[in-house]
mmCIF file with all atom_site columns, C-alpha atoms in Angstrom:
data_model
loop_
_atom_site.group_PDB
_atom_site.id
_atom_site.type_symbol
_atom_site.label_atom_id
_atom_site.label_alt_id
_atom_site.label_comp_id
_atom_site.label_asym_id
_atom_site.label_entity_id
_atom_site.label_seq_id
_atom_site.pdbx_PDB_ins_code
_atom_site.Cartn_x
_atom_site.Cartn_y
_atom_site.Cartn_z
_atom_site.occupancy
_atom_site.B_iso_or_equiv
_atom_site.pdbx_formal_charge
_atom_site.auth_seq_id
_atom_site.auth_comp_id
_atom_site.auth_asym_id
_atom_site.auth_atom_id
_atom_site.pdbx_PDB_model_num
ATOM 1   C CA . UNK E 1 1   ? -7.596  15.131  5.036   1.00 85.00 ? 1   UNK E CA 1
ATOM 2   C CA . UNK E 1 2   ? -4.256  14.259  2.947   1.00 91.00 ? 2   UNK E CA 1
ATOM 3   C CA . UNK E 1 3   ? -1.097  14.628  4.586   1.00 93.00 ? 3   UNK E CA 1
ATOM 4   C CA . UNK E 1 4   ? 2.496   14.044  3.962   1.00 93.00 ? 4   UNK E CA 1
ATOM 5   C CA . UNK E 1 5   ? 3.920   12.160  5.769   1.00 90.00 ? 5   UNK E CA 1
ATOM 6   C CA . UNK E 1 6   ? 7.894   10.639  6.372   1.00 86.00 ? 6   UNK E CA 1
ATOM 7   C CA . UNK E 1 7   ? 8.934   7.326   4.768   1.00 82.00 ? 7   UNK E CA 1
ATOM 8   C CA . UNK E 1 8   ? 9.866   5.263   7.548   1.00 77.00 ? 8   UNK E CA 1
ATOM 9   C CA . UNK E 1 9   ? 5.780   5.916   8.403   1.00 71.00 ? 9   UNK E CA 1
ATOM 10  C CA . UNK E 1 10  ? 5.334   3.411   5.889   1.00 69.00 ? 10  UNK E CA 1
ATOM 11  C CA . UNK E 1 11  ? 5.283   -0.426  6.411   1.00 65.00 ? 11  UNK E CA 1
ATOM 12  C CA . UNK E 1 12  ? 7.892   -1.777  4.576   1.00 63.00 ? 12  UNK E CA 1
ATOM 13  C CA . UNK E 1 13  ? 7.264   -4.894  5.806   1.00 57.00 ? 13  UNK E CA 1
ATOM 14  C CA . UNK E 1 14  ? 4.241   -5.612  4.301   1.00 67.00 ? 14  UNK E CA 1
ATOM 15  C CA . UNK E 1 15  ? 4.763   -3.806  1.202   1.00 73.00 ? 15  UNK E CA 1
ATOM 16  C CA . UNK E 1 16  ? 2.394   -1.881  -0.931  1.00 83.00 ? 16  UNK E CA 1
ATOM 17  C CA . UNK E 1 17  ? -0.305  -3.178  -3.452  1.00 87.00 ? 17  UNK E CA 1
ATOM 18  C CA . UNK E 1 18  ? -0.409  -1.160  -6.547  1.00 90.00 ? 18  UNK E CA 1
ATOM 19  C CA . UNK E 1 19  ? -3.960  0.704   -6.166  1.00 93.00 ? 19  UNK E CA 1
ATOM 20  C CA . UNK E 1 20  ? -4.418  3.033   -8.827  1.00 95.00 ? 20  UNK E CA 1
ATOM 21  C CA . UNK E 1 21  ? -3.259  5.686   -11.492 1.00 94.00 ? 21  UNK E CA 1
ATOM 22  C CA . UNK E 1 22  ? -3.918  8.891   -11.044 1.00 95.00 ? 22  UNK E CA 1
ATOM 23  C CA . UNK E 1 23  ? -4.440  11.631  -13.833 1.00 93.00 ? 23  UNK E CA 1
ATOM 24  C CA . UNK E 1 24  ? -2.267  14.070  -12.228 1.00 93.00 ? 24  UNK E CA 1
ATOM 25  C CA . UNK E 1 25  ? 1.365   14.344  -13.409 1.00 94.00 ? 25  UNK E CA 1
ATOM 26  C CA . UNK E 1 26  ? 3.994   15.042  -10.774 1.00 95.00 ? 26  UNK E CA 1
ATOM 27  C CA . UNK E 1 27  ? 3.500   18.632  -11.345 1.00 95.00 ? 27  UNK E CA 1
ATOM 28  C CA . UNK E 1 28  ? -0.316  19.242  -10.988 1.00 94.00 ? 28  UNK E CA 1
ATOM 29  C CA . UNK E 1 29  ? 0.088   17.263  -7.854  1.00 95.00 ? 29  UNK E CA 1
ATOM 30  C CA . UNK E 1 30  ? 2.499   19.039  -6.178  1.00 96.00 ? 30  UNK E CA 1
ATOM 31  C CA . UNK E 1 31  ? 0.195   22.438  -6.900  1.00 95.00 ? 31  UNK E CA 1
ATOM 32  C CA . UNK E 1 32  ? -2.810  21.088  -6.579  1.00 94.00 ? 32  UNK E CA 1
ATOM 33  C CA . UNK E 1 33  ? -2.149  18.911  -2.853  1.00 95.00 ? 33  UNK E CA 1
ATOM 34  C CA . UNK E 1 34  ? 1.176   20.634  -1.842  1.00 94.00 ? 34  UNK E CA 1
ATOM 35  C CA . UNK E 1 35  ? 2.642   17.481  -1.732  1.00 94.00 ? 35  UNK E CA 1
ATOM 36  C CA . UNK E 1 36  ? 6.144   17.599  -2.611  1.00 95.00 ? 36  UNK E CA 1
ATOM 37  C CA . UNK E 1 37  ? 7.792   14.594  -4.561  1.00 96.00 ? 37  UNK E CA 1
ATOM 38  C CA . UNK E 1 38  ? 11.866  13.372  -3.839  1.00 94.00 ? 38  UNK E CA 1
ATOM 39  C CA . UNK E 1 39  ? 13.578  12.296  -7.370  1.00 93.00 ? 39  UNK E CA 1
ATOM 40  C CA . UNK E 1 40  ? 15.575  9.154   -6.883  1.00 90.00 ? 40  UNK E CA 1
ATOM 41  C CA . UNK E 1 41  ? 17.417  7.031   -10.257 1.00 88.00 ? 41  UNK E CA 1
ATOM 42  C CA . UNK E 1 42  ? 15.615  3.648   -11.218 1.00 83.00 ? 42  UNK E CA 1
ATOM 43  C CA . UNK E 1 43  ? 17.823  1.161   -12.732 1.00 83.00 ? 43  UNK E CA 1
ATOM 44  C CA . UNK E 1 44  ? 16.398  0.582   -16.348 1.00 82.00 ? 44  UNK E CA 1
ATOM 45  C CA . UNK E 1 45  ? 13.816  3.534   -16.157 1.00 77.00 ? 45  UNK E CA 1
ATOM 46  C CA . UNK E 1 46  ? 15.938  6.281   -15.316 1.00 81.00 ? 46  UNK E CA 1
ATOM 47  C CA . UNK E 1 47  ? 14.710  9.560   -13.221 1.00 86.00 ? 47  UNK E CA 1
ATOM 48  C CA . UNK E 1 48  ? 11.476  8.769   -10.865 1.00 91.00 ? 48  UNK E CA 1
ATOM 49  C CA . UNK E 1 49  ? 9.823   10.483  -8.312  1.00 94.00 ? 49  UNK E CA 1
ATOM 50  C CA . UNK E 1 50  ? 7.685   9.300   -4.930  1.00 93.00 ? 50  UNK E CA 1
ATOM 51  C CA . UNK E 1 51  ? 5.925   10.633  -1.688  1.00 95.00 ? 51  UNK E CA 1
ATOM 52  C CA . UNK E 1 52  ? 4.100   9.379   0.757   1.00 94.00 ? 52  UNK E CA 1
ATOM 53  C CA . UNK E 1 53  ? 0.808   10.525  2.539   1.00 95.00 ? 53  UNK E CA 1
ATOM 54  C CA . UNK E 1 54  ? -1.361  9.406   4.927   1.00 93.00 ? 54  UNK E CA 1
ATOM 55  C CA . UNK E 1 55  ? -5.209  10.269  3.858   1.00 93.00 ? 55  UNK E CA 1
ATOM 56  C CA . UNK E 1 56  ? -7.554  9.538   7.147   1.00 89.00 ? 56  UNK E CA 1
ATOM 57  C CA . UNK E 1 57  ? -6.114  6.298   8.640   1.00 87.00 ? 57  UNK E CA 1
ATOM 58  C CA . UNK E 1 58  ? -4.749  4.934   5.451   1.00 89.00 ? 58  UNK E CA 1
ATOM 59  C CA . UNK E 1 59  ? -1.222  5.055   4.177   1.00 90.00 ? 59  UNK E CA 1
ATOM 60  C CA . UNK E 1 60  ? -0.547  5.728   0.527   1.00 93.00 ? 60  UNK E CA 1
ATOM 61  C CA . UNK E 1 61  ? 2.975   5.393   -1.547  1.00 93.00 ? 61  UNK E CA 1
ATOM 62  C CA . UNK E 1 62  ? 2.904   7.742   -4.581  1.00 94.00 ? 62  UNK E CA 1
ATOM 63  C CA . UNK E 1 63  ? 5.242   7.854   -7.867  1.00 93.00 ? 63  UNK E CA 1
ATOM 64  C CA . UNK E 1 64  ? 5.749   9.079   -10.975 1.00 93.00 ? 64  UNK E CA 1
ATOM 65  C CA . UNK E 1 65  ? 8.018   8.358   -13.547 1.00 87.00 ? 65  UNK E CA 1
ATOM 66  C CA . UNK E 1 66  ? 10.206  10.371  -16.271 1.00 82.00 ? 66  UNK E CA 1
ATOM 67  C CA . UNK E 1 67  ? 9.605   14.122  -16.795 1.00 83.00 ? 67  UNK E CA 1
ATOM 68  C CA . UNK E 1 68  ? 7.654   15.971  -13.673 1.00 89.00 ? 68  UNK E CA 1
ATOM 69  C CA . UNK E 1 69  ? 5.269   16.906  -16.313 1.00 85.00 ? 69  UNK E CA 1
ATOM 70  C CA . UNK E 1 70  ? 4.512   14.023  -18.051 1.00 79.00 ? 70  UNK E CA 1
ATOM 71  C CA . UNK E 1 71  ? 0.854   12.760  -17.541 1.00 77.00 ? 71  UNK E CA 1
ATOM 72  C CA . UNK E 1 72  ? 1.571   9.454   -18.806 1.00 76.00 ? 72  UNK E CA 1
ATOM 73  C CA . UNK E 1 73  ? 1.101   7.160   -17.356 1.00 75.00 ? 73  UNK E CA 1
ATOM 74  C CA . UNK E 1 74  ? 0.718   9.100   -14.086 1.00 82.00 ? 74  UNK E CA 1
ATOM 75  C CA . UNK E 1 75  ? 0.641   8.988   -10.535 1.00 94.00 ? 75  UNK E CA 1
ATOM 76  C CA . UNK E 1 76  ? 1.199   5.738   -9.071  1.00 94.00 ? 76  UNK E CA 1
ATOM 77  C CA . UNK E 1 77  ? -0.856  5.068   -6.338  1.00 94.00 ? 77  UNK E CA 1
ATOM 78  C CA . UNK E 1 78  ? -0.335  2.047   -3.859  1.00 92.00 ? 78  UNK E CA 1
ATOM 79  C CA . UNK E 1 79  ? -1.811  1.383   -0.658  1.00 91.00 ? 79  UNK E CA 1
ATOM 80  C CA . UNK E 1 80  ? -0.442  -0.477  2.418   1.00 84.00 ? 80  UNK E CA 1
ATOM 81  C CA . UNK E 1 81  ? -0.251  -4.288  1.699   1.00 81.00 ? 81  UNK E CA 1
ATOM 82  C CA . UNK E 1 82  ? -2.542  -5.010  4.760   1.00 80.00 ? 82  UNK E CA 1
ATOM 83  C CA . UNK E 1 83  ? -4.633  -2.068  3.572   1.00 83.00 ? 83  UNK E CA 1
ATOM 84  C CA . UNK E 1 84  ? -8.758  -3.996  4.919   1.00 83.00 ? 84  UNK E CA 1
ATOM 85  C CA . UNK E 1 85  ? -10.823 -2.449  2.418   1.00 88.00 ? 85  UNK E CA 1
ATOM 86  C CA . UNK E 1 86  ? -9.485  -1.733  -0.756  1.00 91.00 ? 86  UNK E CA 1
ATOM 87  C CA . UNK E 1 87  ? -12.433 -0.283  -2.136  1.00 92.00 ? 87  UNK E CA 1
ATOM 88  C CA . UNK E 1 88  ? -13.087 2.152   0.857   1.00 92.00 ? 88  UNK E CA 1
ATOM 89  C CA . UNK E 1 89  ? -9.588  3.717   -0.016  1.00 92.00 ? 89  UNK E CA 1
ATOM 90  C CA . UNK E 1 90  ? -10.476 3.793   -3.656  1.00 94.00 ? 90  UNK E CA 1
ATOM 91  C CA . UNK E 1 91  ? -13.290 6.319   -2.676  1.00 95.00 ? 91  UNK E CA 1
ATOM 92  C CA . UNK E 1 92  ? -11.656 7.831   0.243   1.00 94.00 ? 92  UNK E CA 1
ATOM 93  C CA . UNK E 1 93  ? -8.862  8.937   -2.115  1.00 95.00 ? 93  UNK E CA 1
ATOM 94  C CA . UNK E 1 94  ? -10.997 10.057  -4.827  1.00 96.00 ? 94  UNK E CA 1
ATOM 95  C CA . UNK E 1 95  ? -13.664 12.355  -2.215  1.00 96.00 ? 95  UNK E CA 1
ATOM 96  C CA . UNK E 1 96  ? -9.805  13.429  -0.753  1.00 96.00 ? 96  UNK E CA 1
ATOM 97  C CA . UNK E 1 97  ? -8.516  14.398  -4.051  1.00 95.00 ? 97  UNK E CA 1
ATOM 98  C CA . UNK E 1 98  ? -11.676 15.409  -5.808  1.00 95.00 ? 98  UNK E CA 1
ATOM 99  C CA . UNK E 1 99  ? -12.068 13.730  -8.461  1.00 95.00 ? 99  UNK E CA 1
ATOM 100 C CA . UNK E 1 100 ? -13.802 10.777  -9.785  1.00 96.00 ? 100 UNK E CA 1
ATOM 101 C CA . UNK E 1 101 ? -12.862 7.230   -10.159 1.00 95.00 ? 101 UNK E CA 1
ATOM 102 C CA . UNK E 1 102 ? -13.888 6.774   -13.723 1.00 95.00 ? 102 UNK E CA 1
ATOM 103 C CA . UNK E 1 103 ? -11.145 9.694   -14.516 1.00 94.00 ? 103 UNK E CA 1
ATOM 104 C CA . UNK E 1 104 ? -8.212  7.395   -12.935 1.00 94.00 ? 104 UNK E CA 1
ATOM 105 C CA . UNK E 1 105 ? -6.438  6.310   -16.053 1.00 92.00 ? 105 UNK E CA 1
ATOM 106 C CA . UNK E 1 106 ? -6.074  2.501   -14.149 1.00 92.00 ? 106 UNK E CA 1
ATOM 107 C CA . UNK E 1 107 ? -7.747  0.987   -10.920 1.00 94.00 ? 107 UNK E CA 1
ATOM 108 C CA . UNK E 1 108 ? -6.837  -2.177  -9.479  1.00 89.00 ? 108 UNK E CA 1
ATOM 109 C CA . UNK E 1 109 ? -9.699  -4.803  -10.410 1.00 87.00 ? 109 UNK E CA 1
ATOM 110 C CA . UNK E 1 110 ? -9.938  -6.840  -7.403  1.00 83.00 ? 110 UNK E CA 1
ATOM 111 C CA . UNK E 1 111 ? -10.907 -4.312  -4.429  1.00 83.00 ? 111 UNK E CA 1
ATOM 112 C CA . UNK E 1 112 ? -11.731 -7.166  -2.227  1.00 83.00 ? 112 UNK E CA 1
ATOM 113 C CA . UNK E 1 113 ? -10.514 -7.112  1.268   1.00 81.00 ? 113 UNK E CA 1
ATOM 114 C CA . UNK E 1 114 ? -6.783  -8.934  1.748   1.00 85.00 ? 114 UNK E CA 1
ATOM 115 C CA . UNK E 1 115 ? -7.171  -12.941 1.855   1.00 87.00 ? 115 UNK E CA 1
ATOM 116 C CA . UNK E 1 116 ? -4.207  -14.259 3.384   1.00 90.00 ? 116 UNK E CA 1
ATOM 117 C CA . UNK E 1 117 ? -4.521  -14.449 7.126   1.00 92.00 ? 117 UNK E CA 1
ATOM 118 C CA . UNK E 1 118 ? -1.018  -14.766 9.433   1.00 92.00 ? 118 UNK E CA 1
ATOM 119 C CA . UNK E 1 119 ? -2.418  -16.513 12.721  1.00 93.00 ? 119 UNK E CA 1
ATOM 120 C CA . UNK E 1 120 ? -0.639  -17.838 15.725  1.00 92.00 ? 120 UNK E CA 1
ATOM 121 C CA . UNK E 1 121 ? -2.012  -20.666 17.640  1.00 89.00 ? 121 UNK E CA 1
ATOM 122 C CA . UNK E 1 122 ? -2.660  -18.980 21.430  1.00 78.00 ? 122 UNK E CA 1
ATOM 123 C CA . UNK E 1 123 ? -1.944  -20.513 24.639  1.00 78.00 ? 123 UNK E CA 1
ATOM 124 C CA . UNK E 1 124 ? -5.379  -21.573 24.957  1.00 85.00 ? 124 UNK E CA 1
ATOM 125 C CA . UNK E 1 125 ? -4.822  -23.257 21.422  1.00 85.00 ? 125 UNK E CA 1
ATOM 126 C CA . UNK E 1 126 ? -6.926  -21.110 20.030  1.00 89.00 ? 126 UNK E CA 1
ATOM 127 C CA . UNK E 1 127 ? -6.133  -19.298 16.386  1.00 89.00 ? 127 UNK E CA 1
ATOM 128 C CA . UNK E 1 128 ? -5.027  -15.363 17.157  1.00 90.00 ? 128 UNK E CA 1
ATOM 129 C CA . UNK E 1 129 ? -4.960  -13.489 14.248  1.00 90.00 ? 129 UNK E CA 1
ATOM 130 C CA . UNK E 1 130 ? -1.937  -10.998 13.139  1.00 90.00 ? 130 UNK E CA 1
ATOM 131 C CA . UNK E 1 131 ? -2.541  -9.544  10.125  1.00 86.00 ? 131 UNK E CA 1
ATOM 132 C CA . UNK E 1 132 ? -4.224  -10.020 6.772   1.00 87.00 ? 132 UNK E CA 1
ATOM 133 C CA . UNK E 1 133 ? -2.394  -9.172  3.758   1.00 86.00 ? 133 UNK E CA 1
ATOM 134 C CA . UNK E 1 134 ? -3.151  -9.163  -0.551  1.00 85.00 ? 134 UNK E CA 1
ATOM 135 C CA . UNK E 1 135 ? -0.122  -11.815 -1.410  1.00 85.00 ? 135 UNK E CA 1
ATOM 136 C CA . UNK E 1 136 ? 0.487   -14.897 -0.314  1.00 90.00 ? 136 UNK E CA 1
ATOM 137 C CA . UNK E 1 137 ? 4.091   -14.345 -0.468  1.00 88.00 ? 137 UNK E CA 1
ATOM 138 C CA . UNK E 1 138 ? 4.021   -11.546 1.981   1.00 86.00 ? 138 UNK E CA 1
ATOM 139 C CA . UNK E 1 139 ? 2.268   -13.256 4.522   1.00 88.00 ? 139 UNK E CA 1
ATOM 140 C CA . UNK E 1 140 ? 4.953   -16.278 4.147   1.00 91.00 ? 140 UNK E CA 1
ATOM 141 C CA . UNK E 1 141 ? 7.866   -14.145 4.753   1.00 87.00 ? 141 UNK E CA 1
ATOM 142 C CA . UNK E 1 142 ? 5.895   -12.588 7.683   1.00 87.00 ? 142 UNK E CA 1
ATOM 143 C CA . UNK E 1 143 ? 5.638   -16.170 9.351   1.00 90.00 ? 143 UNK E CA 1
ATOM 144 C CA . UNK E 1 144 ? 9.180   -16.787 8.549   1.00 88.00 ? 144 UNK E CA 1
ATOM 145 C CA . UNK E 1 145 ? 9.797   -13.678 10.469  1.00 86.00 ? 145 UNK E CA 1
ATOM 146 C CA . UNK E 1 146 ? 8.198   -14.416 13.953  1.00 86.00 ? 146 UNK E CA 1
ATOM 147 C CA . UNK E 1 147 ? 9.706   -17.762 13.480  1.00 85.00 ? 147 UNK E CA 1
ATOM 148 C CA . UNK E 1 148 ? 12.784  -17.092 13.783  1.00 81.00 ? 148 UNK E CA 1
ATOM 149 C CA . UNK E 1 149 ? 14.914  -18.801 16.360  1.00 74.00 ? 149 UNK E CA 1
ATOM 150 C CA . UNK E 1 150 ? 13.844  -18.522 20.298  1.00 74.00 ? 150 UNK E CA 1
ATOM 151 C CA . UNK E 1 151 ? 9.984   -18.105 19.054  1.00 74.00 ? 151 UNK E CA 1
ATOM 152 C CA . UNK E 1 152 ? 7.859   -21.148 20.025  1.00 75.00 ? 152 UNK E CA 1
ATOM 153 C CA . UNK E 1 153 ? 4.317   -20.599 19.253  1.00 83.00 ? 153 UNK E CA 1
ATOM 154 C CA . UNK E 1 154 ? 3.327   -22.015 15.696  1.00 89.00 ? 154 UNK E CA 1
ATOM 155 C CA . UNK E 1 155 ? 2.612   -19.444 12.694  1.00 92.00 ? 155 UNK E CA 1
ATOM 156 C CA . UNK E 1 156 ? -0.096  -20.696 10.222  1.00 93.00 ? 156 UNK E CA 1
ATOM 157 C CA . UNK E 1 157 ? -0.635  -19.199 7.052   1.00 94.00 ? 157 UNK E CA 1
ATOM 158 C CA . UNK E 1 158 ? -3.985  -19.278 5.561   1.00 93.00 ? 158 UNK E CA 1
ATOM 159 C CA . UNK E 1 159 ? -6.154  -18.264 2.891   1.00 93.00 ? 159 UNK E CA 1
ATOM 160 C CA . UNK E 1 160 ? -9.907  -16.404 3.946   1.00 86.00 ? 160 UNK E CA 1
ATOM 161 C CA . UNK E 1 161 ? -12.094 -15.823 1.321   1.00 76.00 ? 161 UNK E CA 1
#
């Protein structure tokens, strides 16, 4: 089931991982989902437009860029940065929005799940994970985050392939 949903539903802190295109312009999206897209200015690119929606447990940010109607280069599709499976989402969206995968203008190539793992060492010294998450860079500033001054377990960042 798709479902809009408010922006501060979405995890800013672990970003969003570009997914897919979609061949929908603004336009046919909005009739065909009832989704409705807010326009917001883009330094550089000028008039965009973005919504987010939640499609079974998975949170998606969408956006399109220049005229409502243009078709190119089309929906923007990104998933949650600590979206697990990738690949599920990919099909999930397509069953959701009925179309196939083959008619997405762009897919993301590497569908595997996220490989950089934030742990924390327990109090039984013991690795706990927190989260998984695409970039590297993400899960770096996430350590530097719990971190921060009074914390004293140890963050580890590390790579799971």
């Amino acid at each position: 089931m798709l479902k809009q949903i408010n922006e501060d539903k979405w995890d800013k802190m672990y970003g969003g991982e570009t997914l897919s295109s979609l061949p929908y312009s603004v336009n046919k999206f909005e009739k065909a989902h009832g989704i409705t897209f807010e326009r917001y200015e883009e330094g550089g690119i000028g008039g965009c437009y973005c919504t987010f929606i939640k499609i079974s447990k998975n949170k998606y940010f969408l956006q399109g860029f220049g005229d409502k109607d243009n078709q190119e280069p089309g929906v923007s599709l990104e998933m949650d940065g600590c979206n697990p499976s990738p690949k599920h989402s990919l099909n999930d969206i397509a069953s959701t929005l009925n179309i196939a995968i083959e008619s997405m203008p762009w897919v993301r190539e590497d569908l595997s799940t996220p490989r950089w793992m934030l742990t924390r060492q327990g109090d039984d010294g013991n690795e706990v994970e927190i989260f998984r998450t695409h970039r590297k860079i993400v899960a770096d500033w996430a350590m530097s985050q719990y971190e921060k001054p009074g914390n004293k377990q140890c963050y580890f960042v590390i790579e799971k392939t």
